[in-house]
Amino acid sequence: MENWKFALKSIMAHKMRSLLTMLGIIIGVAAVVIIVAMGTGVAKSIEKSLAGDQNNVQVYFTAFSSSGTAFGPFGTASTEEPILEEEPELTDSTLKGLLEIDGVSNYYSSISNIAEVRSGNKKAENVTITGVSQNFFAVKEYEILAGRQFTANDYSRFSRMIMLDTALAEKLFGSIENSLNQTISVNSNAYLVIGVYKDPKAGTAIYGMNSGGNAVMTNTQLAAETGMKENSQIFVHVEDVTRATEVGKAAADYLTKATGLKEARYEIYDMSAMLEEFKSQMSGVTLFIGAVAGISLLVGGIGVMNIMLVSVTERTREIGLRKALGATRGNILIQFLIEAMVLTTLGGAIGLAIAQTIVFLLNVSKALGERIAAEISIPVVLGSLAFSAVVGIVFGVLPANKASKLDPIEALRYE
């Protein structure tokens, strides 16, 4: 207990020097905690987005060249070899056959395109336009906030109707209500706004990757306008998420056989595997960035060691007097180790307080997104304080050892 009093007394006797010594520790702890908190918030947001789609398994067509280069739904790989088979046209009767597969409760098909959307003098660039089949809203958890969905007539007549997400509606018209029955331009083509929907993923990290907004129209109209196939992307809704991969593969095999493909085939995106891969990659990225920020902790530790060496020199007579009065080498060693540990732990606590304040401000201001909250966990709090204490002990060993080895007679003679 006496050593702790000595440590606090020494720190308070040189307030400015102690604060400057702790600065590296303060910055290091604050940086690491903030980075980890932001990484945790973004990771949880994306995990929530991906987990929400685990019941919807994407089935896509893939063709292979003779060299084995894959052609997937998000583009083609560069190759000089010809594609062996073209993507087949999927008829309604073929798609309805998906419902006969054990575990499939529903399905929808879609195609997508990027467009510029205008309304008067307002515009939104890089808007994702998705052409959807009629059962899209029966599968997706979208809430219709205003207006109506597409009807069978909208599909058969290739109607120029469109539905906007809340963000795009507010961007172009100021409010959801004002957007209904308005005409907008999509890549210079006029469309009537018939509804506004809310995506449950809105505000999450993965949703925020598309800053332009989102809109949906019938897949028949988008296919007619762009020349794409109406049913390029198929999503089967699986009743039991634990069977998602199994049922998805059954759906892919069914479409491959039903369309008579020989070399090419249909495959699936395994959302569960993607989620696990994402978790692994996100942990690695956060760890790496945190380690880089943690370098400042080591720099701070070196600063502590330097100041403690200076302190040993300044307090040589005090050390000699304590030894003359019976203090052992171990007593002196422990005293200086405790001083170093108190210094770094106090710096860690201040850094943690600063980090919590910044994280609070980030969350209040929604700087990371509407539904992304930076999060400081208990293990991070305890870990940062423990690491600060360890830094103090490690970098305090040399000064403490030097102090403990001082000869009491020589120390008392020191001026």
XYZ file of C-alpha atoms in Angstrom:
415
model
C 0.000 0.000 0.000
C 2.878 2.314 0.843
C 4.315 1.834 -2.656
C 1.035 2.945 -4.251
C 1.090 6.127 -2.154
C 4.679 6.817 -3.195
C 3.718 6.267 -6.851
C 0.769 8.676 -6.762
C 2.794 11.246 -4.816
C 5.581 11.104 -7.413
C 3.120 11.522 -10.306
C 1.305 14.449 -8.651
C 4.621 16.152 -7.863
C 5.333 16.470 -11.597
C 1.860 16.878 -13.135
C 2.885 18.318 -16.510
C 5.732 15.864 -17.011
C 3.471 12.961 -16.062
C 0.766 14.119 -18.492
C 3.227 14.449 -21.370
C 4.654 11.031 -20.508
C 1.168 9.495 -20.617
C 0.307 11.175 -23.936
C 1.551 8.292 -26.084
C -0.408 5.791 -23.988
C -3.531 7.983 -24.099
C -3.419 8.343 -27.892
C -2.591 4.669 -28.401
C -5.410 3.330 -26.231
C -7.945 5.808 -27.625
C -7.011 4.954 -31.226
C -7.132 1.189 -30.698
C -10.454 1.277 -28.824
C -12.117 3.581 -31.381
C -10.936 1.477 -34.335
C -12.074 -1.771 -32.729
C -15.422 -0.195 -31.745
C -16.037 1.045 -35.295
C -14.987 -2.294 -36.763
C -17.326 -4.136 -34.403
C -20.234 -1.851 -35.298
C -19.736 -2.189 -39.051
C -19.215 -5.952 -38.776
C -22.410 -6.460 -36.775
C -24.348 -4.296 -39.218
C -23.155 -6.282 -42.241
C -23.659 -9.577 -40.415
C -27.245 -8.553 -39.700
C -27.778 -7.672 -43.359
C -26.327 -10.939 -44.624
C -28.031 -13.032 -41.951
C -31.403 -11.588 -42.977
C -30.944 -13.064 -46.458
C -29.837 -16.523 -45.391
C -33.318 -17.857 -46.173
C -33.050 -16.543 -49.739
C -30.523 -18.576 -51.724
C -29.339 -17.066 -55.001
C -29.137 -19.462 -57.938
C -27.244 -18.204 -60.990
C -26.144 -19.416 -64.402
C -22.438 -19.965 -64.985
C -20.725 -20.983 -68.223
C -17.164 -22.190 -68.631
C -14.713 -21.721 -71.431
C -12.564 -24.669 -72.479
C -9.776 -23.274 -70.284
C -12.039 -23.467 -67.255
C -12.636 -19.741 -66.744
C -15.880 -19.036 -64.925
C -18.588 -16.612 -66.014
C -20.752 -15.587 -63.098
C -23.645 -13.199 -62.398
C -21.453 -10.193 -61.585
C -19.344 -10.190 -64.730
C -17.128 -12.348 -66.862
C -13.493 -13.266 -66.560
C -11.172 -12.287 -69.376
C -10.537 -15.192 -71.765
C -9.974 -15.797 -75.452
C -11.840 -19.109 -75.350
C -15.495 -19.170 -76.516
C -18.343 -19.769 -74.053
C -19.679 -23.264 -74.578
C -23.342 -22.518 -73.861
C -25.521 -19.427 -73.755
C -27.677 -18.617 -70.763
C -31.085 -20.252 -71.306
C -34.444 -18.508 -71.166
C -36.271 -19.556 -68.015
C -40.009 -19.904 -68.574
C -42.666 -19.383 -65.908
C -43.479 -23.094 -65.927
C -39.814 -23.978 -65.341
C -39.586 -21.548 -62.447
C -42.820 -22.814 -60.897
C -41.190 -26.238 -60.786
C -38.924 -24.865 -58.037
C -41.912 -25.065 -55.677
C -41.906 -28.853 -56.059
C -38.473 -29.052 -54.396
C -38.576 -30.120 -50.757
C -37.784 -27.120 -48.559
C -38.574 -24.365 -51.097
C -41.504 -22.224 -49.952
C -41.298 -19.490 -52.594
C -39.025 -17.878 -55.157
C -38.531 -14.724 -57.179
C -36.362 -13.677 -60.088
C -34.683 -10.367 -60.784
C -32.257 -8.399 -62.926
C -30.479 -5.185 -62.010
C -28.955 -2.127 -63.612
C -27.326 1.140 -62.532
C -29.017 4.334 -63.691
C -29.248 8.083 -63.264
C -32.629 9.183 -61.935
C -33.949 12.729 -62.358
C -36.950 14.698 -61.157
C -36.962 18.283 -62.372
C -33.664 19.848 -61.354
C -32.893 17.122 -58.815
C -30.986 13.995 -59.698
C -29.549 10.869 -58.122
C -26.631 9.047 -59.696
C -25.619 5.395 -59.368
C -29.125 4.306 -58.418
C -29.600 0.537 -58.390
C -32.654 -0.311 -60.484
C -33.884 -3.856 -59.867
C -36.361 -5.523 -62.182
C -38.381 -7.993 -60.106
C -40.874 -10.773 -60.730
C -44.412 -10.593 -59.410
C -43.787 -12.559 -56.200
C -40.824 -10.380 -55.158
C -42.648 -8.557 -52.347
C -44.116 -11.836 -51.065
C -40.581 -13.085 -50.407
C -38.710 -9.941 -49.370
C -39.423 -8.209 -46.077
C -40.076 -4.831 -47.639
C -42.695 -2.613 -46.048
C -44.865 -0.640 -48.487
C -45.106 2.810 -46.893
C -47.194 4.470 -49.592
C -48.868 3.592 -52.879
C -49.198 0.096 -54.305
C -47.234 -2.869 -55.646
C -47.074 -3.989 -59.263
C -50.103 -5.776 -60.717
C -50.272 -8.562 -63.294
C -51.262 -5.934 -65.876
C -48.096 -3.939 -65.147
C -46.057 -7.005 -66.128
C -48.021 -8.010 -69.216
C -48.277 -4.462 -70.574
C -44.620 -3.549 -69.858
C -45.894 -0.562 -67.877
C -43.432 2.197 -67.088
C -44.114 2.059 -63.353
C -41.503 2.306 -60.620
C -41.263 2.083 -56.829
C -38.664 4.026 -54.842
C -37.010 3.278 -51.540
C -37.482 5.848 -48.784
C -34.039 7.423 -49.192
C -34.478 8.001 -52.930
C -38.035 9.311 -52.518
C -36.931 11.841 -49.912
C -33.900 12.850 -51.958
C -35.923 13.585 -55.092
C -39.192 14.866 -53.605
C -38.492 15.826 -49.998
C -41.015 13.365 -48.559
C -42.627 10.019 -49.229
C -46.083 11.491 -49.818
C -44.876 14.018 -52.396
C -43.293 11.293 -54.523
C -46.492 9.389 -55.341
C -47.862 9.773 -58.882
C -44.856 11.847 -59.901
C -42.993 11.239 -63.146
C -39.256 10.676 -63.002
C -36.605 10.093 -65.637
C -34.592 6.856 -65.502
C -31.748 7.027 -68.009
C -33.874 9.513 -69.990
C -36.977 7.252 -69.943
C -40.103 8.482 -68.131
C -41.556 6.378 -65.298
C -44.518 6.917 -62.975
C -43.872 6.514 -59.240
C -46.596 4.212 -57.888
C -45.181 3.356 -54.476
C -42.514 3.811 -51.816
C -41.042 0.936 -49.803
C -38.705 0.530 -46.862
C -35.887 -1.999 -46.988
C -35.207 -3.518 -43.525
C -31.500 -3.279 -44.365
C -31.701 0.498 -44.862
C -29.020 2.221 -42.812
C -26.859 -0.873 -42.440
C -23.256 -0.944 -43.636
C -23.886 -3.190 -46.628
C -26.870 -1.074 -47.693
C -24.735 2.058 -47.465
C -22.333 0.698 -50.078
C -24.797 2.009 -52.639
C -25.023 5.749 -52.023
C -27.326 6.470 -54.959
C -30.436 4.790 -53.634
C -32.614 1.936 -54.837
C -35.728 1.478 -56.946
C -37.660 -1.469 -58.363
C -39.671 -1.967 -61.545
C -41.064 -5.008 -63.321
C -38.444 -7.367 -64.697
C -40.353 -7.494 -67.989
C -39.948 -3.744 -68.519
C -36.294 -3.580 -67.440
C -35.456 -6.536 -69.684
C -37.192 -4.879 -72.635
C -35.322 -1.630 -71.995
C -31.851 -3.102 -71.477
C -31.908 -6.294 -73.535
C -31.149 -8.437 -70.473
C -32.937 -11.695 -69.729
C -35.915 -11.339 -67.391
C -34.830 -14.092 -65.000
C -31.051 -13.799 -64.808
C -30.978 -14.066 -61.024
C -33.147 -16.584 -59.198
C -33.728 -16.536 -55.445
C -35.371 -19.481 -53.719
C -36.858 -18.916 -50.279
C -35.947 -21.770 -47.944
C -38.186 -22.594 -44.996
C -35.391 -23.971 -42.796
C -32.228 -21.841 -42.892
C -30.141 -24.787 -41.700
C -30.987 -26.525 -44.992
C -30.280 -23.467 -47.160
C -27.202 -24.916 -48.861
C -28.794 -28.330 -49.398
C -32.044 -26.933 -50.817
C -30.197 -24.330 -52.885
C -28.073 -27.004 -54.549
C -31.206 -29.025 -55.294
C -32.717 -25.949 -56.973
C -29.546 -25.381 -59.017
C -29.498 -29.027 -60.139
C -33.169 -28.819 -61.091
C -32.664 -25.726 -63.283
C -29.581 -27.258 -64.923
C -31.557 -30.369 -65.902
C -34.783 -28.517 -66.754
C -32.995 -26.244 -69.232
C -31.047 -29.090 -70.836
C -27.600 -27.654 -70.156
C -24.669 -29.902 -71.036
C -21.442 -28.079 -70.132
C -22.683 -24.992 -68.316
C -24.820 -25.181 -65.192
C -26.589 -23.333 -62.398
C -24.827 -22.790 -59.077
C -25.614 -21.092 -55.777
C -24.168 -18.415 -53.563
C -23.886 -19.946 -50.110
C -24.803 -17.031 -47.837
C -23.842 -18.958 -44.688
C -20.351 -19.591 -46.045
C -20.092 -15.964 -47.167
C -21.106 -14.809 -43.678
C -18.437 -16.941 -42.014
C -15.823 -15.774 -44.522
C -16.808 -12.163 -43.901
C -16.517 -12.580 -40.131
C -13.042 -14.026 -40.545
C -11.883 -11.278 -42.900
C -13.388 -8.493 -40.782
C -11.669 -9.817 -37.651
C -8.361 -9.882 -39.508
C -8.759 -6.328 -40.824
C -9.750 -4.966 -37.401
C -6.840 -6.783 -35.759
C -4.372 -5.424 -38.318
C -5.574 -1.817 -38.051
C -5.674 -2.097 -34.271
C -2.109 -3.430 -34.266
C -0.936 -0.498 -36.391
C -2.612 1.940 -34.005
C -1.105 -0.014 -31.104
C 2.387 0.998 -32.223
C 1.756 4.308 -30.470
C 1.395 2.316 -27.243
C 4.916 1.004 -27.687
C 6.147 4.522 -28.403
C 4.365 5.656 -25.259
C 6.030 2.831 -23.339
C 9.457 3.997 -24.485
C 8.556 7.495 -23.288
C 7.615 6.100 -19.889
C 10.921 4.236 -19.651
C 12.830 7.397 -20.542
C 11.080 9.499 -17.906
C 11.477 6.792 -15.281
C 15.238 6.679 -15.956
C 15.339 10.446 -15.466
C 13.315 10.016 -12.274
C 15.801 7.441 -10.946
C 18.646 9.905 -11.494
C 16.725 12.750 -9.829
C 15.804 10.605 -6.824
C 19.185 8.978 -6.263
C 19.564 10.484 -2.768
C 15.996 9.418 -1.864
C 16.792 5.855 -2.946
C 20.027 5.895 -0.929
C 18.190 7.172 2.150
C 15.501 4.465 1.864
C 18.136 1.759 1.531
C 20.029 3.171 4.537
C 16.800 2.947 6.552
C 16.372 -0.734 5.671
C 14.610 -0.834 2.292
C 15.642 -3.897 0.335
C 16.494 -4.104 -3.357
C 13.109 -5.776 -3.885
C 11.311 -2.863 -2.180
C 12.938 -0.334 -4.512
C 12.293 -2.512 -7.575
C 8.597 -2.908 -6.749
C 8.214 0.805 -5.975
C 9.455 1.915 -9.393
C 7.550 -0.828 -11.220
C 4.352 0.300 -9.504
C 5.065 3.929 -10.432
C 5.503 2.955 -14.092
C 2.378 0.772 -14.016
C 0.258 3.481 -12.368
C 1.474 5.994 -14.954
C 0.546 3.817 -17.947
C -2.712 2.508 -16.439
C -3.830 6.049 -15.679
C -2.960 7.005 -19.253
C -4.944 3.996 -20.488
C -7.957 5.021 -18.406
C -7.838 8.574 -19.803
C -7.494 7.196 -23.348
C -10.450 4.887 -22.732
C -12.567 7.798 -21.480
C -11.681 9.824 -24.588
C -12.532 6.844 -26.814
C -15.912 6.379 -25.134
C -16.694 10.064 -25.634
C -15.776 9.952 -29.330
C -17.740 6.720 -29.880
C -20.756 8.291 -28.165
C -20.544 11.350 -30.443
C -20.183 9.113 -33.531
C -23.319 7.198 -32.586
C -25.355 10.281 -31.690
C -24.424 12.031 -34.944
C -25.055 8.828 -36.979
C -21.678 9.446 -38.618
C -21.280 5.757 -39.492
C -24.834 5.302 -40.748
C -28.425 5.277 -39.566
C -28.240 1.738 -38.198
C -24.521 1.344 -37.555
C -23.457 1.796 -33.941
C -19.826 1.679 -32.849
C -19.597 -0.594 -29.849
C -17.070 -0.793 -27.009
C -17.297 -4.201 -25.368
C -16.314 -5.125 -21.813
C -13.398 -7.302 -23.025
C -12.023 -4.305 -24.962
C -12.262 -2.097 -21.853
C -10.550 -4.643 -19.616
C -8.030 -5.553 -22.302
C -6.983 -1.948 -22.917
C -6.446 -1.308 -19.199
C -4.588 -4.593 -18.731
C -2.374 -3.932 -21.749
C -1.601 -0.437 -20.453
C -0.524 -1.928 -17.132
C 1.635 -4.523 -18.900
C 3.313 -1.785 -20.949
C 4.154 -0.006 -17.693
C 5.645 -3.143 -16.170
C 7.643 -4.086 -19.279
C 9.077 -0.633 -19.860
C 9.494 0.017 -16.148
C 11.774 -2.976 -15.567
C 14.971 -1.258 -16.752
C 14.555 1.926 -14.646
C 13.369 -0.098 -11.621
C 16.295 -2.482 -11.913
C 18.710 0.446 -12.180
C 17.222 2.045 -9.067
C 17.330 -1.187 -7.065
C 21.042 -1.710 -7.834
C 22.169 1.708 -6.556
C 24.733 1.533 -3.767
C 23.239 3.339 -0.733
C 26.540 5.020 0.234
C 27.201 6.288 -3.283
C 23.565 7.331 -3.570
C 23.731 9.431 -0.399
C 26.833 11.202 -1.747
C 25.039 12.058 -4.998
C 24.467 15.785 -5.542
